[in-house]
Amino acid sequence: MSLKCSTCGKKVISEENFVQFNCPSCGKENIVRCHACKVLSRHYICKNCGFEGP
Ligand SMILES: [Zn+2]
Ligand SMILES: [Zn+2]
């Protein structure tokens, strides 16, 4: 299982402060965000439906 940040592609498996949640639009894709992208409020794009969110 390899968790990568949906925004920057960095592996978050070794990080403590990352979040993961289902896409708020389609609910199917698992969105992962590393701590840096969360703090900087970088946008992510759902690979399944293309939803873009903060
Ligand atoms: Zn990131
Ligand atoms: Zn989606």
PDB file of C-alpha atoms and ligand atoms in Angstrom:
ATOM      1  CA  MET A   1       0.000   0.000   0.000  1.00  0.00           C
ATOM      2  CA  SER A   2       1.526   3.267  -1.071  1.00  0.00           C
ATOM      3  CA  LEU A   3      -0.094   6.501  -0.039  1.00  0.00           C
ATOM      4  CA  LYS A   4       0.873   9.493  -2.060  1.00  0.00           C
ATOM      5  CA  CYS A   5      -0.238  13.070  -1.651  1.00  0.00           C
ATOM      6  CA  SER A   6      -2.867  13.789  -4.292  1.00  0.00           C
ATOM      7  CA  THR A   7      -1.444  17.251  -4.822  1.00  0.00           C
ATOM      8  CA  CYS A   8       2.338  16.949  -4.893  1.00  0.00           C
ATOM      9  CA  GLY A   9       2.764  13.199  -5.285  1.00  0.00           C
ATOM     10  CA  LYS A  10       5.010  12.889  -2.268  1.00  0.00           C
ATOM     11  CA  LYS A  11       4.842   9.656  -0.338  1.00  0.00           C
ATOM     12  CA  VAL A  12       3.110  10.298   2.949  1.00  0.00           C
ATOM     13  CA  ILE A  13       3.477   6.865   4.469  1.00  0.00           C
ATOM     14  CA  SER A  14       6.344   8.071   6.638  1.00  0.00           C
ATOM     15  CA  GLU A  15       4.624  11.301   7.572  1.00  0.00           C
ATOM     16  CA  GLU A  16       2.531  11.727  10.651  1.00  0.00           C
ATOM     17  CA  ASN A  17       0.479  14.721   9.705  1.00  0.00           C
ATOM     18  CA  PHE A  18      -1.344  13.721   6.596  1.00  0.00           C
ATOM     19  CA  VAL A  19      -5.042  13.473   5.969  1.00  0.00           C
ATOM     20  CA  GLN A  20      -7.061  11.195   3.752  1.00  0.00           C
ATOM     21  CA  PHE A  21     -10.689  11.351   2.873  1.00  0.00           C
ATOM     22  CA  ASN A  22     -13.038  10.339   0.121  1.00  0.00           C
ATOM     23  CA  CYS A  23     -13.647  12.724  -2.728  1.00  0.00           C
ATOM     24  CA  PRO A  24     -16.515  15.048  -1.705  1.00  0.00           C
ATOM     25  CA  SER A  25     -17.872  14.938  -5.223  1.00  0.00           C
ATOM     26  CA  CYS A  26     -17.906  11.289  -6.268  1.00  0.00           C
ATOM     27  CA  GLY A  27     -17.045   9.677  -2.924  1.00  0.00           C
ATOM     28  CA  LYS A  28     -15.043   6.975  -4.655  1.00  0.00           C
ATOM     29  CA  GLU A  29     -11.539   8.303  -4.863  1.00  0.00           C
ATOM     30  CA  ASN A  30      -9.333   8.379  -1.800  1.00  0.00           C
ATOM     31  CA  ILE A  31      -7.753  11.805  -1.565  1.00  0.00           C
ATOM     32  CA  VAL A  32      -4.492  12.040   0.321  1.00  0.00           C
ATOM     33  CA  ARG A  33      -2.867  15.255   1.371  1.00  0.00           C
ATOM     34  CA  CYS A  34       0.468  15.724   3.025  1.00  0.00           C
ATOM     35  CA  HIS A  35       0.915  18.167   5.856  1.00  0.00           C
ATOM     36  CA  ALA A  36       2.627  20.756   3.672  1.00  0.00           C
ATOM     37  CA  CYS A  37      -0.162  20.808   1.092  1.00  0.00           C
ATOM     38  CA  LYS A  38      -2.775  20.999   3.811  1.00  0.00           C
ATOM     39  CA  VAL A  39      -1.111  23.966   5.467  1.00  0.00           C
ATOM     40  CA  LEU A  40      -0.608  25.722   2.142  1.00  0.00           C
ATOM     41  CA  SER A  41      -4.178  24.887   1.067  1.00  0.00           C
ATOM     42  CA  ARG A  42      -3.002  23.587  -2.255  1.00  0.00           C
ATOM     43  CA  HIS A  43      -5.670  22.305  -4.558  1.00  0.00           C
ATOM     44  CA  TYR A  44      -6.147  18.642  -5.247  1.00  0.00           C
ATOM     45  CA  ILE A  45      -7.753  16.986  -8.215  1.00  0.00           C
ATOM     46  CA  CYS A  46      -9.767  13.793  -7.928  1.00  0.00           C
ATOM     47  CA  LYS A  47      -8.384  11.215 -10.321  1.00  0.00           C
ATOM     48  CA  ASN A  48     -11.780   9.603 -10.659  1.00  0.00           C
ATOM     49  CA  CYS A  49     -14.111  12.505 -11.459  1.00  0.00           C
ATOM     50  CA  GLY A  50     -11.773  15.439 -11.934  1.00  0.00           C
ATOM     51  CA  PHE A  51     -13.197  17.361  -8.999  1.00  0.00           C
ATOM     52  CA  GLU A  52     -10.926  20.167  -7.860  1.00  0.00           C
ATOM     53  CA  GLY A  53     -10.978  21.171  -4.238  1.00  0.00           C
ATOM     54  CA  PRO A  54      -9.125  23.118  -1.621  1.00  0.00           C
TER      55      PRO A  54
HETATM   56 ZN    ZN B   1       1.586  17.246  -0.831  1.00  0.00          ZN
HETATM   57 ZN    ZN B   2     -14.165  12.424  -7.317  1.00  0.00          ZN
END
